[in-house]
């Protein structure tokens, strides 16, 4: 995700294997044939069972306090349809720019949501979820609010403890506890942001969460989202770069704007 705390160690997901520039070509119909992928054009998943797969993925981004005071009208003019905004980390940190960022995005006509950066070695999943919901991670079915998101990836503060010192089963149980509390408080399951490598290493290729949680996959500077974490057959969001035309990280939603609004309302 977009950085906003120090120190930050290098993250595996920031290592790029190819250099690619984004070229998104909008199509006139959601049922049009998907353009063949090239090195310069990220494309949506092609799994035929994907219920939200379309030829024109929807452009968005994510930000944190690192972006400070975002010029939201300019961001909207550059094509941003949605944004995820960092709200909290563990149970001790809240993005000081969250309120202006969250409200500013909405005022400019951008669908927005909040995400929490997980530190499972600091406190329980339920405790971090409660803190998150109390500090920006709530949800309402207005078509403008994305479901809460959980950012869980390699430990940026101790690379020797990439899985936060938890067993694979312990990691899965932590995520389930976080998800259960978010669901209890908001009525929605969180979107899970992760990398394939982290998920497979730290959860042991767990497949039990995929059927009830939308996937936000991180894979940068590549022509496609690559192999997905165990259990998922398609991605809902793809973070394809950590810089670009929009503030913060660059993302796609795997569907049309109308489908994004439906996803925001319910799933």
GROMACS .gro file of C-alpha atoms in nm:
model
  267
    1UNK     CA    1   0.000   0.000   0.000
    2UNK     CA    2   0.092   0.366  -0.013
    3UNK     CA    3   0.348   0.427   0.260
    4UNK     CA    4   0.276   0.650   0.555
    5UNK     CA    5   0.481   0.520   0.845
    6UNK     CA    6   0.854   0.486   0.914
    7UNK     CA    7   1.061   0.279   0.913
    8UNK     CA    8   0.951   0.075   0.615
    9UNK     CA    9   1.157  -0.215   0.496
   10UNK     CA   10   1.147  -0.320   0.131
   11UNK     CA   11   0.839  -0.528   0.053
   12UNK     CA   12   0.842  -0.825  -0.177
   13UNK     CA   13   0.540  -0.695  -0.364
   14UNK     CA   14   0.735  -0.385  -0.468
   15UNK     CA   15   0.986  -0.591  -0.666
   16UNK     CA   16   0.891  -0.562  -1.032
   17UNK     CA   17   0.993  -0.804  -1.301
   18UNK     CA   18   0.892  -0.589  -1.593
   19UNK     CA   19   0.837  -0.220  -1.657
   20UNK     CA   20   0.488  -0.143  -1.784
   21UNK     CA   21   0.289   0.169  -1.847
   22UNK     CA   22  -0.086   0.171  -1.808
   23UNK     CA   23  -0.300   0.210  -2.116
   24UNK     CA   24  -0.669   0.160  -2.051
   25UNK     CA   25  -0.897   0.163  -2.352
   26UNK     CA   26  -1.261   0.203  -2.263
   27UNK     CA   27  -1.504  -0.005  -2.466
   28UNK     CA   28  -1.854   0.091  -2.566
   29UNK     CA   29  -2.009  -0.225  -2.427
   30UNK     CA   30  -1.944  -0.426  -2.112
   31UNK     CA   31  -1.982  -0.742  -2.320
   32UNK     CA   32  -1.717  -0.650  -2.575
   33UNK     CA   33  -1.428  -0.887  -2.640
   34UNK     CA   34  -1.134  -0.842  -2.400
   35UNK     CA   35  -0.828  -0.686  -2.560
   36UNK     CA   36  -0.534  -0.926  -2.570
   37UNK     CA   37  -0.282  -0.848  -2.293
   38UNK     CA   38   0.044  -0.678  -2.377
   39UNK     CA   39   0.331  -0.561  -2.165
   40UNK     CA   40   0.186  -0.212  -2.162
   41UNK     CA   41  -0.176  -0.291  -2.085
   42UNK     CA   42  -0.295  -0.455  -1.762
   43UNK     CA   43  -0.605  -0.662  -1.834
   44UNK     CA   44  -0.870  -0.821  -1.615
   45UNK     CA   45  -0.885  -1.187  -1.527
   46UNK     CA   46  -1.009  -1.414  -1.804
   47UNK     CA   47  -1.157  -1.694  -1.596
   48UNK     CA   48  -1.498  -1.763  -1.760
   49UNK     CA   49  -1.659  -1.819  -1.420
   50UNK     CA   50  -1.567  -1.468  -1.304
   51UNK     CA   51  -1.902  -1.295  -1.241
   52UNK     CA   52  -1.760  -0.944  -1.280
   53UNK     CA   53  -1.514  -0.994  -1.565
   54UNK     CA   54  -1.538  -0.733  -1.840
   55UNK     CA   55  -1.324  -0.583  -2.112
   56UNK     CA   56  -1.308  -0.239  -1.953
   57UNK     CA   57  -1.175  -0.256  -1.597
   58UNK     CA   58  -1.246   0.049  -1.386
   59UNK     CA   59  -0.959   0.273  -1.280
   60UNK     CA   60  -0.885   0.370  -0.919
   61UNK     CA   61  -0.612   0.404  -0.658
   62UNK     CA   62  -0.531   0.391  -0.287
   63UNK     CA   63  -0.374   0.651  -0.061
   64UNK     CA   64  -0.250   0.701   0.293
   65UNK     CA   65  -0.114   0.991   0.496
   66UNK     CA   66   0.188   0.990   0.266
   67UNK     CA   67  -0.029   1.165   0.004
   68UNK     CA   68  -0.146   1.424   0.262
   69UNK     CA   69  -0.393   1.674   0.111
   70UNK     CA   70  -0.504   1.518  -0.216
   71UNK     CA   71  -0.641   1.739  -0.493
   72UNK     CA   72  -0.956   1.535  -0.541
   73UNK     CA   73  -1.115   1.731  -0.830
   74UNK     CA   74  -0.789   1.690  -1.024
   75UNK     CA   75  -0.776   1.321  -0.934
   76UNK     CA   76  -1.133   1.274  -1.055
   77UNK     CA   77  -1.048   1.455  -1.380
   78UNK     CA   78  -0.760   1.212  -1.434
   79UNK     CA   79  -1.000   0.919  -1.434
   80UNK     CA   80  -1.026   0.801  -1.073
   81UNK     CA   81  -1.355   0.620  -1.015
   82UNK     CA   82  -1.271   0.473  -0.674
   83UNK     CA   83  -1.015   0.502  -0.396
   84UNK     CA   84  -0.925   0.306  -0.085
   85UNK     CA   85  -0.789   0.523   0.198
   86UNK     CA   86  -0.577   0.397   0.484
   87UNK     CA   87  -0.761   0.451   0.812
   88UNK     CA   88  -0.570   0.258   1.078
   89UNK     CA   89  -0.281   0.031   1.168
   90UNK     CA   90  -0.281  -0.210   1.461
   91UNK     CA   91  -0.472  -0.042   1.749
   92UNK     CA   92  -0.238   0.256   1.793
   93UNK     CA   93  -0.236   0.449   1.468
   94UNK     CA   94  -0.493   0.647   1.271
   95UNK     CA   95  -0.414   0.827   0.948
   96UNK     CA   96  -0.427   1.199   1.047
   97UNK     CA   97  -0.541   1.290   0.695
   98UNK     CA   98  -0.813   1.026   0.681
   99UNK     CA   99  -1.113   1.255   0.737
  100UNK     CA  100  -1.028   1.514   0.468
  101UNK     CA  101  -0.921   1.241   0.227
  102UNK     CA  102  -1.234   1.032   0.280
  103UNK     CA  103  -1.477   1.323   0.266
  104UNK     CA  104  -1.289   1.497  -0.015
  105UNK     CA  105  -1.306   1.190  -0.237
  106UNK     CA  106  -1.681   1.160  -0.187
  107UNK     CA  107  -1.736   1.532  -0.250
  108UNK     CA  108  -1.559   1.494  -0.584
  109UNK     CA  109  -1.776   1.201  -0.692
  110UNK     CA  110  -1.526   0.923  -0.623
  111UNK     CA  111  -1.645   0.598  -0.464
  112UNK     CA  112  -1.432   0.547  -0.155
  113UNK     CA  113  -1.359   0.299   0.118
  114UNK     CA  114  -1.123   0.251   0.411
  115UNK     CA  115  -0.851  -0.005   0.473
  116UNK     CA  116  -0.666  -0.129   0.780
  117UNK     CA  117  -0.301  -0.233   0.785
  118UNK     CA  118  -0.279  -0.551   0.990
  119UNK     CA  119  -0.006  -0.615   1.246
  120UNK     CA  120  -0.111  -0.954   1.383
  121UNK     CA  121   0.179  -0.966   1.629
  122UNK     CA  122   0.051  -0.659   1.815
  123UNK     CA  123  -0.305  -0.756   1.911
  124UNK     CA  124  -0.593  -0.983   1.820
  125UNK     CA  125  -0.783  -0.973   1.495
  126UNK     CA  126  -1.103  -0.877   1.678
  127UNK     CA  127  -0.931  -0.591   1.862
  128UNK     CA  128  -0.782  -0.447   1.544
  129UNK     CA  129  -1.113  -0.479   1.361
  130UNK     CA  130  -1.297  -0.295   1.636
  131UNK     CA  131  -1.037  -0.017   1.630
  132UNK     CA  132  -1.061   0.004   1.253
  133UNK     CA  133  -1.441   0.030   1.246
  134UNK     CA  134  -1.434   0.293   1.521
  135UNK     CA  135  -1.185   0.506   1.328
  136UNK     CA  136  -1.316   0.509   0.973
  137UNK     CA  137  -1.373   0.149   0.871
  138UNK     CA  138  -1.751   0.156   0.887
  139UNK     CA  139  -1.974   0.086   0.588
  140UNK     CA  140  -2.318   0.189   0.463
  141UNK     CA  141  -2.518   0.074   0.162
  142UNK     CA  142  -2.521   0.406  -0.023
  143UNK     CA  143  -2.337   0.298  -0.338
  144UNK     CA  144  -2.052   0.535  -0.252
  145UNK     CA  145  -1.888   0.335   0.026
  146UNK     CA  146  -1.669   0.038  -0.056
  147UNK     CA  147  -1.663  -0.249   0.194
  148UNK     CA  148  -1.387  -0.228   0.456
  149UNK     CA  149  -1.054  -0.376   0.345
  150UNK     CA  150  -0.786  -0.567   0.533
  151UNK     CA  151  -0.429  -0.511   0.415
  152UNK     CA  152  -0.230  -0.816   0.525
  153UNK     CA  153   0.118  -0.871   0.385
  154UNK     CA  154   0.482  -0.912   0.485
  155UNK     CA  155   0.580  -0.742   0.810
  156UNK     CA  156   0.737  -0.407   0.712
  157UNK     CA  157   0.896  -0.363   1.055
  158UNK     CA  158   1.074  -0.697   1.090
  159UNK     CA  159   1.148  -0.890   0.774
  160UNK     CA  160   1.263  -1.188   0.980
  161UNK     CA  161   0.904  -1.216   1.102
  162UNK     CA  162   0.726  -1.182   0.768
  163UNK     CA  163   0.436  -1.389   0.900
  164UNK     CA  164   0.440  -1.198   1.231
  165UNK     CA  165   0.557  -1.499   1.429
  166UNK     CA  166   0.225  -1.679   1.385
  167UNK     CA  167   0.173  -2.034   1.267
  168UNK     CA  168  -0.019  -2.086   0.946
  169UNK     CA  169  -0.327  -2.187   1.142
  170UNK     CA  170  -0.276  -1.893   1.376
  171UNK     CA  171  -0.263  -1.654   1.081
  172UNK     CA  172  -0.586  -1.792   0.936
  173UNK     CA  173  -0.757  -1.768   1.273
  174UNK     CA  174  -0.640  -1.406   1.313
  175UNK     CA  175  -0.789  -1.313   0.975
  176UNK     CA  176  -1.112  -1.495   1.057
  177UNK     CA  177  -1.141  -1.310   1.387
  178UNK     CA  178  -1.083  -0.976   1.213
  179UNK     CA  179  -1.340  -1.062   0.948
  180UNK     CA  180  -1.599  -1.181   1.199
  181UNK     CA  181  -1.576  -0.857   1.398
  182UNK     CA  182  -1.598  -0.639   1.088
  183UNK     CA  183  -1.900  -0.839   0.973
  184UNK     CA  184  -2.061  -0.812   1.316
  185UNK     CA  185  -2.015  -0.435   1.330
  186UNK     CA  186  -2.076  -0.336   0.968
  187UNK     CA  187  -2.269  -0.618   0.804
  188UNK     CA  188  -1.993  -0.672   0.544
  189UNK     CA  189  -1.700  -0.907   0.515
  190UNK     CA  190  -1.375  -0.722   0.448
  191UNK     CA  191  -1.201  -0.728   0.115
  192UNK     CA  192  -0.863  -0.900   0.160
  193UNK     CA  193  -0.557  -0.727   0.016
  194UNK     CA  194  -0.251  -0.948  -0.011
  195UNK     CA  195   0.010  -1.101  -0.237
  196UNK     CA  196   0.006  -1.457  -0.363
  197UNK     CA  197   0.347  -1.529  -0.212
  198UNK     CA  198   0.253  -1.402   0.134
  199UNK     CA  199  -0.081  -1.580   0.137
  200UNK     CA  200   0.058  -1.913   0.033
  201UNK     CA  201   0.355  -1.888   0.268
  202UNK     CA  202   0.181  -1.752   0.577
  203UNK     CA  203  -0.159  -1.923   0.554
  204UNK     CA  204  -0.033  -2.249   0.402
  205UNK     CA  205  -0.236  -2.216   0.082
  206UNK     CA  206  -0.555  -2.176   0.283
  207UNK     CA  207  -0.869  -2.186   0.069
  208UNK     CA  208  -1.143  -2.142   0.331
  209UNK     CA  209  -1.164  -1.762   0.307
  210UNK     CA  210  -1.186  -1.723  -0.069
  211UNK     CA  211  -1.555  -1.804  -0.100
  212UNK     CA  212  -1.663  -1.528   0.138
  213UNK     CA  213  -1.403  -1.255   0.079
  214UNK     CA  214  -1.331  -1.046  -0.228
  215UNK     CA  215  -0.965  -1.046  -0.334
  216UNK     CA  216  -0.752  -0.737  -0.378
  217UNK     CA  217  -0.433  -0.872  -0.531
  218UNK     CA  218  -0.103  -0.684  -0.537
  219UNK     CA  219   0.124  -0.749  -0.836
  220UNK     CA  220   0.318  -0.456  -0.974
  221UNK     CA  221   0.449  -0.368  -1.318
  222UNK     CA  222   0.320  -0.682  -1.487
  223UNK     CA  223   0.089  -0.748  -1.780
  224UNK     CA  224  -0.161  -0.937  -1.566
  225UNK     CA  225  -0.239  -1.022  -1.206
  226UNK     CA  226  -0.058  -1.356  -1.228
  227UNK     CA  227  -0.131  -1.665  -1.024
  228UNK     CA  228  -0.381  -1.583  -0.751
  229UNK     CA  229  -0.368  -1.694  -0.387
  230UNK     CA  230  -0.506  -2.037  -0.309
  231UNK     CA  231  -0.885  -2.057  -0.331
  232UNK     CA  232  -0.950  -1.753  -0.551
  233UNK     CA  233  -1.030  -1.795  -0.920
  234UNK     CA  234  -1.056  -1.422  -0.997
  235UNK     CA  235  -0.959  -1.088  -0.849
  236UNK     CA  236  -1.197  -0.804  -0.761
  237UNK     CA  237  -0.927  -0.538  -0.730
  238UNK     CA  238  -0.575  -0.544  -0.870
  239UNK     CA  239  -0.305  -0.310  -0.745
  240UNK     CA  240  -0.080  -0.308  -1.051
  241UNK     CA  241   0.169  -0.033  -0.964
  242UNK     CA  242   0.287   0.182  -0.674
  243UNK     CA  243   0.299   0.503  -0.880
  244UNK     CA  244   0.125   0.649  -1.182
  245UNK     CA  245  -0.116   0.918  -1.294
  246UNK     CA  246  -0.322   0.902  -0.973
  247UNK     CA  247  -0.196   0.976  -0.620
  248UNK     CA  248  -0.061   0.670  -0.440
  249UNK     CA  249  -0.090   0.314  -0.570
  250UNK     CA  250  -0.266   0.237  -0.898
  251UNK     CA  251  -0.559  -0.007  -0.904
  252UNK     CA  252  -0.823  -0.160  -1.126
  253UNK     CA  253  -1.168  -0.293  -1.040
  254UNK     CA  254  -1.256  -0.604  -1.239
  255UNK     CA  255  -1.579  -0.474  -1.388
  256UNK     CA  256  -1.776  -0.171  -1.499
  257UNK     CA  257  -1.861   0.139  -1.297
  258UNK     CA  258  -2.218   0.010  -1.260
  259UNK     CA  259  -2.085  -0.317  -1.119
  260UNK     CA  260  -1.854  -0.126  -0.886
  261UNK     CA  261  -2.154   0.062  -0.747
  262UNK     CA  262  -2.340  -0.266  -0.699
  263UNK     CA  263  -2.036  -0.414  -0.527
  264UNK     CA  264  -2.027  -0.109  -0.299
  265UNK     CA  265  -2.393  -0.159  -0.207
  266UNK     CA  266  -2.390  -0.531  -0.147
  267UNK     CA  267  -2.223  -0.864  -0.231
   0.00000   0.00000   0.00000
